[in-house]
PDB file of C-alpha atoms in Angstrom:
ATOM      1  CA  MET I 209      53.718 -16.887-136.959  1.00  0.00           C
ATOM      2  CA  ARG I 210      56.734 -14.434-135.123  1.00  0.00           C
ATOM      3  CA  PHE I 211      56.632 -14.830-130.968  1.00  0.00           C
ATOM      4  CA  PRO I 212      58.177 -13.030-128.812  1.00  0.00           C
ATOM      5  CA  THR I 213      61.952 -14.437-127.778  1.00  0.00           C
ATOM      6  CA  ARG I 214      60.399 -15.771-124.504  1.00  0.00           C
ATOM      7  CA  ALA I 215      57.337 -17.748-125.716  1.00  0.00           C
ATOM      8  CA  ARG I 216      59.574 -19.205-129.074  1.00  0.00           C
ATOM      9  CA  ARG I 217      62.495 -19.961-125.789  1.00  0.00           C
ATOM     10  CA  ALA I 218      59.596 -21.749-124.298  1.00  0.00           C
ATOM     11  CA  ALA I 219      57.755 -23.836-126.729  1.00  0.00           C
ATOM     12  CA  ARG I 220      61.957 -24.964-128.145  1.00  0.00           C
ATOM     13  CA  SER I 221      62.575 -25.541-124.455  1.00  0.00           C
ATOM     14  CA  SER I 222      59.849 -28.069-124.030  1.00  0.00           C
ATOM     15  CA  GLU I 223      60.106 -29.470-127.279  1.00  0.00           C
ATOM     16  CA  VAL I 224      63.275 -30.736-126.475  1.00  0.00           C
ATOM     17  CA  THR I 225      62.387 -31.903-122.613  1.00  0.00           C
ATOM     18  CA  THR I 226      62.538 -34.887-124.091  1.00  0.00           C
ATOM     19  CA  ALA I 227      65.634 -34.610-126.043  1.00  0.00           C
ATOM     20  CA  ALA I 228      69.588 -35.523-124.884  1.00  0.00           C
ATOM     21  CA  ALA I 229      70.588 -32.830-126.876  1.00  0.00           C
ATOM     22  CA  THR I 230      72.573 -30.205-124.745  1.00  0.00           C
ATOM     23  CA  VAL I 231      75.561 -27.685-124.494  1.00  0.00           C
ATOM     24  CA  THR I 232      78.502 -27.630-122.367  1.00  0.00           C
ATOM     25  CA  MET I 233      78.742 -24.430-120.538  1.00  0.00           C
ATOM     26  CA  TYR I 234      81.399 -23.505-118.337  1.00  0.00           C
ATOM     27  CA  ARG I 235      80.959 -20.017-115.412  1.00  0.00           C
ATOM     28  CA  PRO I 236      84.356 -19.198-113.232  1.00  0.00           C
ATOM     29  CA  LEU I 237      83.181 -18.070-110.204  1.00  0.00           C
ATOM     30  CA  GLY I 238      83.915 -16.343-106.202  1.00  0.00           C
ATOM     31  CA  PRO I 239      83.198 -17.941-102.526  1.00  0.00           C
ATOM     32  CA  GLU I 240      80.190 -15.569-102.699  1.00  0.00           C
ATOM     33  CA  GLN I 241      78.989 -16.633-105.818  1.00  0.00           C
ATOM     34  CA  TYR I 242      80.110 -20.635-104.729  1.00  0.00           C
ATOM     35  CA  ALA I 243      78.405 -20.733-101.935  1.00  0.00           C
ATOM     36  CA  LEU I 244      75.060 -19.415-103.461  1.00  0.00           C
ATOM     37  CA  VAL I 245      75.335 -22.403-105.991  1.00  0.00           C
ATOM     38  CA  ARG I 246      75.467 -24.389-103.187  1.00  0.00           C
ATOM     39  CA  GLU I 247      72.641 -23.660-101.509  1.00  0.00           C
ATOM     40  CA  ALA I 248      70.798 -23.888-104.308  1.00  0.00           C
ATOM     41  CA  GLY I 249      71.438 -27.322-104.726  1.00  0.00           C
ATOM     42  CA  LEU I 250      73.663 -26.613-107.064  1.00  0.00           C
ATOM     43  CA  ARG I 251      71.246 -26.503-109.784  1.00  0.00           C
ATOM     44  CA  ARG I 252      70.319 -22.602-110.468  1.00  0.00           C
ATOM     45  CA  TRP I 253      72.847 -19.525-110.549  1.00  0.00           C
ATOM     46  CA  PRO I 254      71.784 -16.565-107.848  1.00  0.00           C
ATOM     47  CA  PRO I 255      70.312 -13.505-109.275  1.00  0.00           C
ATOM     48  CA  ARG I 256      72.154 -10.922-110.597  1.00  0.00           C
ATOM     49  CA  LEU I 257      73.411  -7.694-109.135  1.00  0.00           C
ATOM     50  CA  PRO I 258      71.738  -4.635-110.266  1.00  0.00           C
ATOM     51  CA  GLU I 259      74.885  -3.361-111.582  1.00  0.00           C
ATOM     52  CA  GLN I 260      75.188  -6.871-113.726  1.00  0.00           C
ATOM     53  CA  PRO I 261      72.674  -6.732-116.466  1.00  0.00           C
ATOM     54  CA  ILE I 262      73.690  -9.811-118.545  1.00  0.00           C
ATOM     55  CA  PHE I 263      75.536 -13.071-117.128  1.00  0.00           C
ATOM     56  CA  TYR I 264      78.203 -14.078-119.196  1.00  0.00           C
ATOM     57  CA  PRO I 265      79.222 -18.342-119.287  1.00  0.00           C
ATOM     58  CA  VAL I 266      82.056 -18.991-121.146  1.00  0.00           C
ATOM     59  CA  THR I 267      82.667 -21.790-123.981  1.00  0.00           C
ATOM     60  CA  ASN I 268      85.298 -23.281-122.999  1.00  0.00           C
ATOM     61  CA  GLN I 269      87.479 -24.871-120.228  1.00  0.00           C
ATOM     62  CA  ARG I 270      90.480 -22.796-120.671  1.00  0.00           C
ATOM     63  CA  TYR I 271      88.815 -19.095-120.980  1.00  0.00           C
ATOM     64  CA  ALA I 272      86.618 -20.148-118.042  1.00  0.00           C
ATOM     65  CA  GLU I 273      90.322 -21.406-115.579  1.00  0.00           C
ATOM     66  CA  ASP I 274      91.655 -18.443-117.154  1.00  0.00           C
ATOM     67  CA  ILE I 275      89.545 -15.956-115.430  1.00  0.00           C
ATOM     68  CA  ALA I 276      89.298 -17.911-111.969  1.00  0.00           C
ATOM     69  CA  SER I 277      93.455 -18.471-111.764  1.00  0.00           C
ATOM     70  CA  ARG I 278      93.357 -14.573-112.590  1.00  0.00           C
ATOM     71  CA  TRP I 279      90.651 -12.585-111.605  1.00  0.00           C
ATOM     72  CA  ASN I 280      88.816 -14.681-109.086  1.00  0.00           C
ATOM     73  CA  VAL I 281      91.660 -15.794-107.330  1.00  0.00           C
ATOM     74  CA  LYS I 282      93.116 -11.257-107.871  1.00  0.00           C
ATOM     75  CA  ASP I 283      90.173 -10.585-106.336  1.00  0.00           C
ATOM     76  CA  SER I 284      89.320 -12.671-103.354  1.00  0.00           C
ATOM     77  CA  GLY I 285      91.670 -15.249-102.821  1.00  0.00           C
ATOM     78  CA  VAL I 286      89.769 -18.109-104.618  1.00  0.00           C
ATOM     79  CA  GLY I 287      88.389 -19.614-107.502  1.00  0.00           C
ATOM     80  CA  TYR I 288      86.428 -22.325-109.168  1.00  0.00           C
ATOM     81  CA  VAL I 289      85.473 -23.473-112.722  1.00  0.00           C
ATOM     82  CA  ALA I 290      82.181 -25.021-113.171  1.00  0.00           C
ATOM     83  CA  GLN I 291      80.702 -26.916-116.060  1.00  0.00           C
ATOM     84  CA  PHE I 292      76.924 -26.679-116.696  1.00  0.00           C
ATOM     85  CA  GLU I 293      74.598 -28.580-119.406  1.00  0.00           C
ATOM     86  CA  VAL I 294      71.778 -26.231-120.917  1.00  0.00           C
ATOM     87  CA  ARG I 295      69.514 -27.656-123.149  1.00  0.00           C
ATOM     88  CA  ALA I 296      70.921 -26.436-126.714  1.00  0.00           C
ATOM     89  CA  ALA I 297      67.338 -25.796-127.723  1.00  0.00           C
ATOM     90  CA  PHE I 298      67.675 -22.845-125.287  1.00  0.00           C
ATOM     91  CA  VAL I 299      71.334 -21.485-125.879  1.00  0.00           C
ATOM     92  CA  GLU I 300      70.488 -21.807-130.202  1.00  0.00           C
ATOM     93  CA  ASP I 301      68.845 -18.353-129.540  1.00  0.00           C
ATOM     94  CA  TYR I 302      71.973 -16.635-128.173  1.00  0.00           C
ATOM     95  CA  ALA I 303      75.045 -15.689-129.963  1.00  0.00           C
ATOM     96  CA  ILE I 304      78.484 -16.656-129.050  1.00  0.00           C
ATOM     97  CA  GLN I 305      80.174 -14.150-128.341  1.00  0.00           C
ATOM     98  CA  LYS I 306      83.963 -13.032-129.024  1.00  0.00           C
ATOM     99  CA  VAL I 307      85.760 -11.178-126.635  1.00  0.00           C
ATOM    100  CA  GLY I 308      89.374 -11.129-126.761  1.00  0.00           C
ATOM    101  CA  GLY I 309      91.759 -14.000-128.055  1.00  0.00           C
ATOM    102  CA  ALA I 310      90.170 -16.871-130.386  1.00  0.00           C
ATOM    103  CA  HIS I 311      89.561 -18.862-126.678  1.00  0.00           C
ATOM    104  CA  HIS I 312      87.513 -15.501-124.958  1.00  0.00           C
ATOM    105  CA  THR I 313      84.507 -17.242-126.130  1.00  0.00           C
ATOM    106  CA  GLU I 314      80.873 -16.624-124.119  1.00  0.00           C
ATOM    107  CA  TRP I 315      76.696 -16.126-124.498  1.00  0.00           C
ATOM    108  CA  TRP I 316      75.221 -12.902-123.317  1.00  0.00           C
ATOM    109  CA  ILE I 317      72.742 -13.932-121.067  1.00  0.00           C
ATOM    110  CA  PRO I 318      70.135 -10.821-120.212  1.00  0.00           C
ATOM    111  CA  ALA I 319      70.051 -10.965-116.106  1.00  0.00           C
ATOM    112  CA  GLU I 320      65.751 -11.068-116.855  1.00  0.00           C
ATOM    113  CA  GLU I 321      66.491 -14.011-118.614  1.00  0.00           C
ATOM    114  CA  LEU I 322      68.791 -15.809-116.177  1.00  0.00           C
ATOM    115  CA  ASP I 323      65.892 -18.167-114.291  1.00  0.00           C
ATOM    116  CA  ALA I 324      64.777 -19.399-117.836  1.00  0.00           C
ATOM    117  CA  LEU I 325      69.094 -20.682-118.240  1.00  0.00           C
ATOM    118  CA  ASN I 326      68.521 -21.555-115.213  1.00  0.00           C
ATOM    119  CA  ASP I 327      64.959 -24.089-115.862  1.00  0.00           C
ATOM    120  CA  ASN I 328      67.001 -25.062-118.902  1.00  0.00           C
ATOM    121  CA  ILE I 329      69.653 -26.426-117.188  1.00  0.00           C
ATOM    122  CA  VAL I 330      70.157 -30.320-117.189  1.00  0.00           C
ATOM    123  CA  GLY I 331      71.779 -32.017-114.122  1.00  0.00           C
ATOM    124  CA  LEU I 332      74.084 -30.097-112.008  1.00  0.00           C
ATOM    125  CA  ILE I 333      76.209 -27.926-111.565  1.00  0.00           C
ATOM    126  CA  ASP I 334      79.489 -29.308-111.062  1.00  0.00           C
ATOM    127  CA  ILE I 335      82.027 -27.505-109.201  1.00  0.00           C
ATOM    128  CA  ILE I 336      86.076 -29.035-111.592  1.00  0.00           C
ATOM    129  CA  GLY I 337      88.381 -26.759-110.873  1.00  0.00           C
ATOM    130  CA  ARG I 338      89.670 -24.168-107.708  1.00  0.00           C
ATOM    131  CA  PHE I 339      92.307 -22.684-107.840  1.00  0.00           C
ATOM    132  CA  ASP I 340      93.899 -20.349-104.769  1.00  0.00           C
ATOM    133  CA  ALA I 341      96.192 -17.270-104.089  1.00  0.00           C
ATOM    134  CA  PRO I 342      99.522 -18.386-103.493  1.00  0.00           C
ATOM    135  CA  PRO I 343     100.289 -17.948 -99.435  1.00  0.00           C
ATOM    136  CA  THR I 344     102.173 -15.379 -98.213  1.00  0.00           C
ATOM    137  CA  GLU I 345     105.987 -14.922 -96.904  1.00  0.00           C
ATOM    138  CA  HIS I 346     104.240 -15.056 -93.208  1.00  0.00           C
ATOM    139  CA  GLU I 347     101.531 -18.799 -94.288  1.00  0.00           C
ATOM    140  CA  ALA I 348     104.224 -20.322 -95.805  1.00  0.00           C
TER     141      ALA I 348
END
């Protein structure tokens, strides 16, 4: 008997609660998302905006640092890298997507499944990196 995807995920998640099997995920973020994660006690990702149908955690620190240092800094002057653990049983339903170079790999979590991802985070979301824009001529 096949369960609907969400029911299958919920069953697997509850079975894994006693196990220590987790997957490490990384996430580049800008200052607005960083503030929202802090407001949530470093335990949950904020809801996606309507124009953001997918949540993209990445598989490796290098890729997260690339995005944070290049795109988040360019867009808002600062970029952060978060690391967090998610129950492996939840993650196994999502294929890793390769979106560029060899290390450009990520999961695509539909926005409507973000609460389920949040419920499967083990421990806190750790901020492990920060990248700042170089000082301007006037600031130097």
